[in-house]
Amino acid sequence: MGKKTLKEMSFLDHLEELRWLLVRSSAAIIIMAFATYFISDYLFDTIIFGPTRPSFFTYRFFCDLSHQLNFGESICIEELPFIIQNTEMEGQVNMFVWMCILAGFILAFPYILWQIWSFISPALYERERKNAKIFIFISSMLFFLGVLFGYFIIIPMSVNFVATFSVSAIVKNQFTLDSYIGLVKTSVLAGGLFFELPIIIYFLTKLGLVTPDFLRKYRRYAIVLVLIVAAIVTPPDVVSQTIVAIPMLVIFELSVIISSIVYKRKLKSEQAS
């Protein structure tokens, strides 16, 4: 029996499709999480705790950039004066499991997108359904770029700021494992999901929930918000704040352009009918 069309599917049919979407997506995450178990030493020592070392790529990049801009050693990092400690009996076990799951989610993201597309595709036009591969590819690339942005930009800048900030020389920084892992999870997921903004705006515009005029109207607030975020997560220097703010502003402006294109096509389609 062939797959039911959108009109033939009842509310319960939709719930059943949604249930299987969640089941298949969860299974993919678990499989990828289990796969990361075999590279767990590399995952934790090199990737997750990489930004805690002065030899991390981002710190070396900024140091080289500082020399090229004739700033001397002003943004070079020689030491990160803090330690990470575990204060709970099951803390390391919990962190191990959840970071493997996070890695599994990131690796399985293209498959999850494909499942989501399969779920919503009956509500789309035939021409739009043919663009599945393009949608999954672009969405996946944006997500991975956002994850890399969070990992190579947000995390090291945040770590550097909190590690070197001190209210008094008497106070020593000893961060808990939970707080550091929380920073890692928040940064990579927030970065990945924020870079999905153009895709989200695309669908919201097609649904009539967002218009380019609405985005342009609140552009100034978006710019202020981005600058505030950049100021919070970076050290108090213009170079660092600019490096964080520019990609976020580019993503927002790209979303405005996409919304404008989709909105114009929607108006032409309505006028033609």
PDB file of C-alpha atoms in Angstrom:
ATOM      1  CA  MET A   1       0.000   0.000   0.000  1.00  0.00           C
ATOM      2  CA  GLY A   2       1.381   3.407  -0.918  1.00  0.00           C
ATOM      3  CA  LYS A   3       1.932   6.224   1.483  1.00  0.00           C
ATOM      4  CA  LYS A   4      -1.153   8.263   2.246  1.00  0.00           C
ATOM      5  CA  THR A   5      -1.398  11.767   0.886  1.00  0.00           C
ATOM      6  CA  LEU A   6      -1.903  14.782   3.117  1.00  0.00           C
ATOM      7  CA  LYS A   7      -5.655  14.907   2.475  1.00  0.00           C
ATOM      8  CA  GLU A   8      -6.085  11.240   3.297  1.00  0.00           C
ATOM      9  CA  MET A   9      -4.229  11.456   6.603  1.00  0.00           C
ATOM     10  CA  SER A  10      -6.258  11.962   9.760  1.00  0.00           C
ATOM     11  CA  PHE A  11      -5.075  13.671  12.917  1.00  0.00           C
ATOM     12  CA  LEU A  12      -4.124  10.292  14.387  1.00  0.00           C
ATOM     13  CA  ASP A  13      -2.187   9.477  11.217  1.00  0.00           C
ATOM     14  CA  HIS A  14      -0.198  12.681  11.688  1.00  0.00           C
ATOM     15  CA  LEU A  15       0.511  11.770  15.299  1.00  0.00           C
ATOM     16  CA  GLU A  16       1.668   8.330  14.207  1.00  0.00           C
ATOM     17  CA  GLU A  17       4.012   9.879  11.632  1.00  0.00           C
ATOM     18  CA  LEU A  18       5.321  12.272  14.266  1.00  0.00           C
ATOM     19  CA  ARG A  19       5.881   9.407  16.699  1.00  0.00           C
ATOM     20  CA  TRP A  20       7.940   7.500  14.155  1.00  0.00           C
ATOM     21  CA  LEU A  21       9.881  10.664  13.312  1.00  0.00           C
ATOM     22  CA  LEU A  22      10.859  10.970  16.981  1.00  0.00           C
ATOM     23  CA  VAL A  23      11.655   7.252  17.243  1.00  0.00           C
ATOM     24  CA  ARG A  24      13.887   7.187  14.164  1.00  0.00           C
ATOM     25  CA  SER A  25      15.616  10.456  15.115  1.00  0.00           C
ATOM     26  CA  SER A  26      16.250   9.246  18.668  1.00  0.00           C
ATOM     27  CA  ALA A  27      17.618   5.954  17.340  1.00  0.00           C
ATOM     28  CA  ALA A  28      20.008   7.836  15.035  1.00  0.00           C
ATOM     29  CA  ILE A  29      21.241   9.989  17.927  1.00  0.00           C
ATOM     30  CA  ILE A  30      21.804   6.932  20.138  1.00  0.00           C
ATOM     31  CA  ILE A  31      23.694   5.104  17.369  1.00  0.00           C
ATOM     32  CA  MET A  32      25.941   8.121  16.741  1.00  0.00           C
ATOM     33  CA  ALA A  33      26.407   8.630  20.489  1.00  0.00           C
ATOM     34  CA  PHE A  34      27.458   5.003  20.848  1.00  0.00           C
ATOM     35  CA  ALA A  35      29.908   5.454  17.962  1.00  0.00           C
ATOM     36  CA  THR A  36      31.570   8.379  19.760  1.00  0.00           C
ATOM     37  CA  TYR A  37      32.276   6.049  22.683  1.00  0.00           C
ATOM     38  CA  PHE A  38      35.103   4.497  20.659  1.00  0.00           C
ATOM     39  CA  ILE A  39      36.786   7.889  20.245  1.00  0.00           C
ATOM     40  CA  SER A  40      35.855   9.225  23.692  1.00  0.00           C
ATOM     41  CA  ASP A  41      39.476   9.946  24.662  1.00  0.00           C
ATOM     42  CA  TYR A  42      39.925  12.166  21.608  1.00  0.00           C
ATOM     43  CA  LEU A  43      36.438  13.668  22.063  1.00  0.00           C
ATOM     44  CA  PHE A  44      37.128  14.826  25.617  1.00  0.00           C
ATOM     45  CA  ASP A  45      40.886  15.436  25.758  1.00  0.00           C
ATOM     46  CA  THR A  46      41.320  17.102  22.370  1.00  0.00           C
ATOM     47  CA  ILE A  47      37.918  18.539  21.426  1.00  0.00           C
ATOM     48  CA  ILE A  48      35.898  19.303  24.551  1.00  0.00           C
ATOM     49  CA  PHE A  49      38.796  20.408  26.766  1.00  0.00           C
ATOM     50  CA  GLY A  50      40.837  21.883  23.911  1.00  0.00           C
ATOM     51  CA  PRO A  51      39.721  25.486  24.642  1.00  0.00           C
ATOM     52  CA  THR A  52      41.116  25.204  28.185  1.00  0.00           C
ATOM     53  CA  ARG A  53      44.703  25.177  26.850  1.00  0.00           C
ATOM     54  CA  PRO A  54      46.664  28.237  25.619  1.00  0.00           C
ATOM     55  CA  SER A  55      47.810  26.155  22.618  1.00  0.00           C
ATOM     56  CA  PHE A  56      44.240  25.987  21.276  1.00  0.00           C
ATOM     57  CA  PHE A  57      43.870  27.041  17.610  1.00  0.00           C
ATOM     58  CA  THR A  58      41.777  30.162  18.318  1.00  0.00           C
ATOM     59  CA  TYR A  59      44.216  31.562  20.868  1.00  0.00           C
ATOM     60  CA  ARG A  60      47.142  31.035  18.499  1.00  0.00           C
ATOM     61  CA  PHE A  61      45.173  32.635  15.657  1.00  0.00           C
ATOM     62  CA  PHE A  62      44.443  35.774  17.697  1.00  0.00           C
ATOM     63  CA  CYS A  63      48.060  35.975  18.785  1.00  0.00           C
ATOM     64  CA  ASP A  64      49.232  35.832  15.151  1.00  0.00           C
ATOM     65  CA  LEU A  65      46.580  38.399  14.232  1.00  0.00           C
ATOM     66  CA  SER A  66      47.788  40.655  17.043  1.00  0.00           C
ATOM     67  CA  HIS A  67      51.312  40.574  15.628  1.00  0.00           C
ATOM     68  CA  GLN A  68      50.098  41.283  12.082  1.00  0.00           C
ATOM     69  CA  LEU A  69      48.082  44.303  13.299  1.00  0.00           C
ATOM     70  CA  ASN A  70      51.092  45.577  15.242  1.00  0.00           C
ATOM     71  CA  PHE A  71      49.296  45.128  18.568  1.00  0.00           C
ATOM     72  CA  GLY A  72      52.237  43.206  19.975  1.00  0.00           C
ATOM     73  CA  GLU A  73      51.284  40.634  22.608  1.00  0.00           C
ATOM     74  CA  SER A  74      48.083  42.472  23.598  1.00  0.00           C
ATOM     75  CA  ILE A  75      45.703  39.610  22.773  1.00  0.00           C
ATOM     76  CA  CYS A  76      48.128  36.706  23.093  1.00  0.00           C
ATOM     77  CA  ILE A  77      47.266  34.130  25.743  1.00  0.00           C
ATOM     78  CA  GLU A  78      50.136  32.556  27.614  1.00  0.00           C
ATOM     79  CA  GLU A  79      48.181  31.104  30.523  1.00  0.00           C
ATOM     80  CA  LEU A  80      44.614  30.264  31.513  1.00  0.00           C
ATOM     81  CA  PRO A  81      44.740  30.376  35.314  1.00  0.00           C
ATOM     82  CA  PHE A  82      41.991  27.994  36.368  1.00  0.00           C
ATOM     83  CA  ILE A  83      41.321  24.335  37.002  1.00  0.00           C
ATOM     84  CA  ILE A  84      38.268  22.220  36.305  1.00  0.00           C
ATOM     85  CA  GLN A  85      37.128  19.974  39.108  1.00  0.00           C
ATOM     86  CA  ASN A  86      34.412  17.407  39.628  1.00  0.00           C
ATOM     87  CA  THR A  87      32.405  17.885  42.829  1.00  0.00           C
ATOM     88  CA  GLU A  88      29.799  15.143  42.444  1.00  0.00           C
ATOM     89  CA  MET A  89      30.202  11.387  42.754  1.00  0.00           C
ATOM     90  CA  GLU A  90      28.469  10.690  39.440  1.00  0.00           C
ATOM     91  CA  GLY A  91      29.494  13.957  37.820  1.00  0.00           C
ATOM     92  CA  GLN A  92      31.999  12.535  35.342  1.00  0.00           C
ATOM     93  CA  VAL A  93      29.722   9.635  34.399  1.00  0.00           C
ATOM     94  CA  ASN A  94      26.812  11.992  33.719  1.00  0.00           C
ATOM     95  CA  MET A  95      28.982  14.367  31.714  1.00  0.00           C
ATOM     96  CA  PHE A  96      30.389  11.474  29.690  1.00  0.00           C
ATOM     97  CA  VAL A  97      26.921  10.236  28.747  1.00  0.00           C
ATOM     98  CA  TRP A  98      25.477  13.653  27.929  1.00  0.00           C
ATOM     99  CA  MET A  99      28.436  14.799  25.850  1.00  0.00           C
ATOM    100  CA  CYS A 100      28.295  11.586  23.821  1.00  0.00           C
ATOM    101  CA  ILE A 101      24.587  12.266  23.260  1.00  0.00           C
ATOM    102  CA  LEU A 102      25.363  15.851  22.214  1.00  0.00           C
ATOM    103  CA  ALA A 103      28.005  14.605  19.776  1.00  0.00           C
ATOM    104  CA  GLY A 104      25.504  12.016  18.527  1.00  0.00           C
ATOM    105  CA  PHE A 105      22.899  14.745  17.923  1.00  0.00           C
ATOM    106  CA  ILE A 106      25.366  16.877  15.961  1.00  0.00           C
ATOM    107  CA  LEU A 107      26.485  13.938  13.808  1.00  0.00           C
ATOM    108  CA  ALA A 108      22.907  12.764  13.224  1.00  0.00           C
ATOM    109  CA  PHE A 109      21.581  16.234  12.418  1.00  0.00           C
ATOM    110  CA  PRO A 110      21.355  15.747   8.613  1.00  0.00           C
ATOM    111  CA  TYR A 111      19.339  12.549   9.138  1.00  0.00           C
ATOM    112  CA  ILE A 112      17.050  14.337  11.604  1.00  0.00           C
ATOM    113  CA  LEU A 113      16.517  17.069   9.019  1.00  0.00           C
ATOM    114  CA  TRP A 114      15.613  14.452   6.440  1.00  0.00           C
ATOM    115  CA  GLN A 115      13.052  12.997   8.851  1.00  0.00           C
ATOM    116  CA  ILE A 116      11.562  16.444   9.480  1.00  0.00           C
ATOM    117  CA  TRP A 117      11.417  17.106   5.745  1.00  0.00           C
ATOM    118  CA  SER A 118       9.654  13.790   5.162  1.00  0.00           C
ATOM    119  CA  PHE A 119       7.090  14.783   7.787  1.00  0.00           C
ATOM    120  CA  ILE A 120       6.308  18.240   6.373  1.00  0.00           C
ATOM    121  CA  SER A 121       6.755  17.457   2.664  1.00  0.00           C
ATOM    122  CA  PRO A 122       3.103  16.375   2.079  1.00  0.00           C
ATOM    123  CA  ALA A 123       2.075  19.963   2.870  1.00  0.00           C
ATOM    124  CA  LEU A 124       4.425  21.397   0.230  1.00  0.00           C
ATOM    125  CA  TYR A 125       4.091  21.816  -3.513  1.00  0.00           C
ATOM    126  CA  GLU A 126       5.641  19.245  -5.833  1.00  0.00           C
ATOM    127  CA  ARG A 127       8.317  21.727  -6.912  1.00  0.00           C
ATOM    128  CA  GLU A 128       9.266  22.342  -3.284  1.00  0.00           C
ATOM    129  CA  ARG A 129       9.413  18.633  -2.483  1.00  0.00           C
ATOM    130  CA  LYS A 130      11.968  18.180  -5.256  1.00  0.00           C
ATOM    131  CA  ASN A 131      14.291  20.556  -3.392  1.00  0.00           C
ATOM    132  CA  ALA A 132      14.696  18.153  -0.455  1.00  0.00           C
ATOM    133  CA  LYS A 133      18.381  17.472  -1.089  1.00  0.00           C
ATOM    134  CA  ILE A 134      19.165  21.176  -1.401  1.00  0.00           C
ATOM    135  CA  PHE A 135      17.238  21.956   1.792  1.00  0.00           C
ATOM    136  CA  ILE A 136      18.988  19.224   3.792  1.00  0.00           C
ATOM    137  CA  PHE A 137      22.422  20.146   2.436  1.00  0.00           C
ATOM    138  CA  ILE A 138      22.099  23.896   3.100  1.00  0.00           C
ATOM    139  CA  SER A 139      20.488  23.406   6.514  1.00  0.00           C
ATOM    140  CA  SER A 140      23.154  20.914   7.549  1.00  0.00           C
ATOM    141  CA  MET A 141      25.972  23.170   6.390  1.00  0.00           C
ATOM    142  CA  LEU A 142      24.506  26.142   8.247  1.00  0.00           C
ATOM    143  CA  PHE A 143      24.141  24.053  11.400  1.00  0.00           C
ATOM    144  CA  PHE A 144      27.703  22.732  11.216  1.00  0.00           C
ATOM    145  CA  LEU A 145      29.030  26.234  10.556  1.00  0.00           C
ATOM    146  CA  GLY A 146      27.141  27.438  13.627  1.00  0.00           C
ATOM    147  CA  VAL A 147      28.569  24.616  15.722  1.00  0.00           C
ATOM    148  CA  LEU A 148      32.094  25.505  14.548  1.00  0.00           C
ATOM    149  CA  PHE A 149      31.388  29.177  15.273  1.00  0.00           C
ATOM    150  CA  GLY A 150      30.312  28.299  18.806  1.00  0.00           C
ATOM    151  CA  TYR A 151      33.293  25.985  19.328  1.00  0.00           C
ATOM    152  CA  PHE A 152      36.105  28.058  17.817  1.00  0.00           C
ATOM    153  CA  ILE A 153      34.817  31.536  18.678  1.00  0.00           C
ATOM    154  CA  ILE A 154      32.264  31.616  21.506  1.00  0.00           C
ATOM    155  CA  ILE A 155      33.776  28.964  23.805  1.00  0.00           C
ATOM    156  CA  PRO A 156      37.438  30.088  23.765  1.00  0.00           C
ATOM    157  CA  MET A 157      36.541  33.756  24.106  1.00  0.00           C
ATOM    158  CA  SER A 158      34.183  32.990  26.995  1.00  0.00           C
ATOM    159  CA  VAL A 159      36.767  30.738  28.663  1.00  0.00           C
ATOM    160  CA  ASN A 160      39.481  33.358  28.264  1.00  0.00           C
ATOM    161  CA  PHE A 161      37.279  36.082  29.715  1.00  0.00           C
ATOM    162  CA  VAL A 162      36.082  34.203  32.805  1.00  0.00           C
ATOM    163  CA  ALA A 163      39.527  32.665  33.400  1.00  0.00           C
ATOM    164  CA  THR A 164      41.363  35.994  33.407  1.00  0.00           C
ATOM    165  CA  PHE A 165      38.678  38.066  35.166  1.00  0.00           C
ATOM    166  CA  SER A 166      39.163  38.413  38.902  1.00  0.00           C
ATOM    167  CA  VAL A 167      37.699  40.671  41.572  1.00  0.00           C
ATOM    168  CA  SER A 168      40.754  40.076  43.743  1.00  0.00           C
ATOM    169  CA  ALA A 169      44.088  38.248  43.583  1.00  0.00           C
ATOM    170  CA  ILE A 170      42.960  36.345  46.663  1.00  0.00           C
ATOM    171  CA  VAL A 171      40.227  34.556  44.717  1.00  0.00           C
ATOM    172  CA  LYS A 172      41.334  31.561  42.637  1.00  0.00           C
ATOM    173  CA  ASN A 173      39.265  30.213  39.747  1.00  0.00           C
ATOM    174  CA  GLN A 174      38.214  26.613  40.207  1.00  0.00           C
ATOM    175  CA  PHE A 175      35.359  25.860  37.816  1.00  0.00           C
ATOM    176  CA  THR A 176      33.140  22.842  38.225  1.00  0.00           C
ATOM    177  CA  LEU A 177      32.957  20.254  35.484  1.00  0.00           C
ATOM    178  CA  ASP A 178      29.220  20.860  35.193  1.00  0.00           C
ATOM    179  CA  SER A 179      29.636  24.608  34.581  1.00  0.00           C
ATOM    180  CA  TYR A 180      32.297  24.107  31.911  1.00  0.00           C
ATOM    181  CA  ILE A 181      30.362  21.380  30.095  1.00  0.00           C
ATOM    182  CA  GLY A 182      27.272  23.595  30.308  1.00  0.00           C
ATOM    183  CA  LEU A 183      29.200  26.363  28.530  1.00  0.00           C
ATOM    184  CA  VAL A 184      30.283  23.932  25.805  1.00  0.00           C
ATOM    185  CA  LYS A 185      26.768  22.553  25.249  1.00  0.00           C
ATOM    186  CA  THR A 186      25.126  25.976  25.221  1.00  0.00           C
ATOM    187  CA  SER A 187      27.697  27.525  22.878  1.00  0.00           C
ATOM    188  CA  VAL A 188      27.710  24.821  20.188  1.00  0.00           C
ATOM    189  CA  LEU A 189      23.940  24.259  20.230  1.00  0.00           C
ATOM    190  CA  ALA A 190      23.105  27.975  20.315  1.00  0.00           C
ATOM    191  CA  GLY A 191      25.564  28.610  17.487  1.00  0.00           C
ATOM    192  CA  GLY A 192      24.192  25.753  15.391  1.00  0.00           C
ATOM    193  CA  LEU A 193      20.559  26.725  15.902  1.00  0.00           C
ATOM    194  CA  PHE A 194      21.206  30.450  15.376  1.00  0.00           C
ATOM    195  CA  PHE A 195      22.794  29.729  12.005  1.00  0.00           C
ATOM    196  CA  GLU A 196      19.545  27.963  11.083  1.00  0.00           C
ATOM    197  CA  LEU A 197      17.793  31.349  11.245  1.00  0.00           C
ATOM    198  CA  PRO A 198      17.627  31.786   7.415  1.00  0.00           C
ATOM    199  CA  ILE A 199      15.863  28.420   7.084  1.00  0.00           C
ATOM    200  CA  ILE A 200      13.453  29.249   9.910  1.00  0.00           C
ATOM    201  CA  ILE A 201      12.685  32.652   8.388  1.00  0.00           C
ATOM    202  CA  TYR A 202      12.111  30.968   5.007  1.00  0.00           C
ATOM    203  CA  PHE A 203       9.331  28.764   6.390  1.00  0.00           C
ATOM    204  CA  LEU A 204       7.856  31.476   8.627  1.00  0.00           C
ATOM    205  CA  THR A 205       7.603  33.790   5.612  1.00  0.00           C
ATOM    206  CA  LYS A 206       5.953  31.093   3.503  1.00  0.00           C
ATOM    207  CA  LEU A 207       3.426  30.570   6.316  1.00  0.00           C
ATOM    208  CA  GLY A 208       2.751  34.316   6.458  1.00  0.00           C
ATOM    209  CA  LEU A 209       3.971  34.639  10.056  1.00  0.00           C
ATOM    210  CA  VAL A 210       6.915  36.882   9.169  1.00  0.00           C
ATOM    211  CA  THR A 211       7.381  39.554   6.506  1.00  0.00           C
ATOM    212  CA  PRO A 212      10.555  41.346   5.327  1.00  0.00           C
ATOM    213  CA  ASP A 213       9.043  44.642   6.510  1.00  0.00           C
ATOM    214  CA  PHE A 214       8.716  43.177  10.005  1.00  0.00           C
ATOM    215  CA  LEU A 215      12.375  42.124  10.001  1.00  0.00           C
ATOM    216  CA  ARG A 216      13.523  45.488   8.676  1.00  0.00           C
ATOM    217  CA  LYS A 217      11.424  47.296  11.280  1.00  0.00           C
ATOM    218  CA  TYR A 218      13.148  45.457  14.123  1.00  0.00           C
ATOM    219  CA  ARG A 219      16.609  45.355  12.513  1.00  0.00           C
ATOM    220  CA  ARG A 220      17.973  48.012  14.865  1.00  0.00           C
ATOM    221  CA  TYR A 221      16.920  45.964  17.883  1.00  0.00           C
ATOM    222  CA  ALA A 222      18.500  42.842  16.380  1.00  0.00           C
ATOM    223  CA  ILE A 223      21.778  44.718  15.836  1.00  0.00           C
ATOM    224  CA  VAL A 224      21.786  45.993  19.423  1.00  0.00           C
ATOM    225  CA  LEU A 225      21.045  42.479  20.711  1.00  0.00           C
ATOM    226  CA  VAL A 226      23.886  40.982  18.653  1.00  0.00           C
ATOM    227  CA  LEU A 227      26.327  43.618  19.916  1.00  0.00           C
ATOM    228  CA  ILE A 228      25.260  42.965  23.498  1.00  0.00           C
ATOM    229  CA  VAL A 229      25.781  39.222  23.064  1.00  0.00           C
ATOM    230  CA  ALA A 230      29.180  39.844  21.466  1.00  0.00           C
ATOM    231  CA  ALA A 231      30.175  42.108  24.352  1.00  0.00           C
ATOM    232  CA  ILE A 232      29.100  39.521  26.951  1.00  0.00           C
ATOM    233  CA  VAL A 233      30.884  36.484  25.504  1.00  0.00           C
ATOM    234  CA  THR A 234      34.128  38.186  24.463  1.00  0.00           C
ATOM    235  CA  PRO A 235      36.984  39.975  26.208  1.00  0.00           C
ATOM    236  CA  PRO A 236      36.634  43.776  26.350  1.00  0.00           C
ATOM    237  CA  ASP A 237      38.430  44.522  23.087  1.00  0.00           C
ATOM    238  CA  VAL A 238      37.017  45.687  19.758  1.00  0.00           C
ATOM    239  CA  VAL A 239      38.700  43.002  17.642  1.00  0.00           C
ATOM    240  CA  SER A 240      37.150  40.083  19.536  1.00  0.00           C
ATOM    241  CA  GLN A 241      33.706  41.670  19.668  1.00  0.00           C
ATOM    242  CA  THR A 242      33.796  42.410  15.943  1.00  0.00           C
ATOM    243  CA  ILE A 243      34.788  38.835  15.060  1.00  0.00           C
ATOM    244  CA  VAL A 244      31.799  37.515  17.021  1.00  0.00           C
ATOM    245  CA  ALA A 245      29.282  40.143  15.887  1.00  0.00           C
ATOM    246  CA  ILE A 246      29.942  40.151  12.125  1.00  0.00           C
ATOM    247  CA  PRO A 247      28.891  36.520  11.377  1.00  0.00           C
ATOM    248  CA  MET A 248      25.741  36.951  13.471  1.00  0.00           C
ATOM    249  CA  LEU A 249      24.814  40.161  11.650  1.00  0.00           C
ATOM    250  CA  VAL A 250      25.496  38.505   8.277  1.00  0.00           C
ATOM    251  CA  ILE A 251      23.159  35.630   9.195  1.00  0.00           C
ATOM    252  CA  PHE A 252      20.418  38.095  10.176  1.00  0.00           C
ATOM    253  CA  GLU A 253      20.804  40.123   6.978  1.00  0.00           C
ATOM    254  CA  LEU A 254      20.749  36.912   4.934  1.00  0.00           C
ATOM    255  CA  SER A 255      17.479  36.035   6.660  1.00  0.00           C
ATOM    256  CA  VAL A 256      16.023  39.418   5.649  1.00  0.00           C
ATOM    257  CA  ILE A 257      17.025  38.857   2.010  1.00  0.00           C
ATOM    258  CA  ILE A 258      15.537  35.348   1.982  1.00  0.00           C
ATOM    259  CA  SER A 259      12.313  36.626   3.541  1.00  0.00           C
ATOM    260  CA  SER A 260      12.083  39.343   0.883  1.00  0.00           C
ATOM    261  CA  ILE A 261      12.560  36.847  -1.979  1.00  0.00           C
ATOM    262  CA  VAL A 262      10.013  34.389  -0.573  1.00  0.00           C
ATOM    263  CA  TYR A 263       7.500  37.156   0.132  1.00  0.00           C
ATOM    264  CA  LYS A 264       7.719  38.537  -3.426  1.00  0.00           C
ATOM    265  CA  ARG A 265       7.226  35.063  -4.905  1.00  0.00           C
ATOM    266  CA  LYS A 266       4.275  34.509  -2.614  1.00  0.00           C
ATOM    267  CA  LEU A 267       2.641  37.756  -3.745  1.00  0.00           C
ATOM    268  CA  LYS A 268       3.158  36.879  -7.429  1.00  0.00           C
ATOM    269  CA  SER A 269       1.659  33.446  -6.869  1.00  0.00           C
ATOM    270  CA  GLU A 270      -1.389  34.922  -5.158  1.00  0.00           C
ATOM    271  CA  GLN A 271      -1.868  37.520  -7.929  1.00  0.00           C
ATOM    272  CA  ALA A 272      -1.552  34.848 -10.629  1.00  0.00           C
ATOM    273  CA  SER A 273      -4.234  32.717  -9.010  1.00  0.00           C
TER     274      SER A 273
END
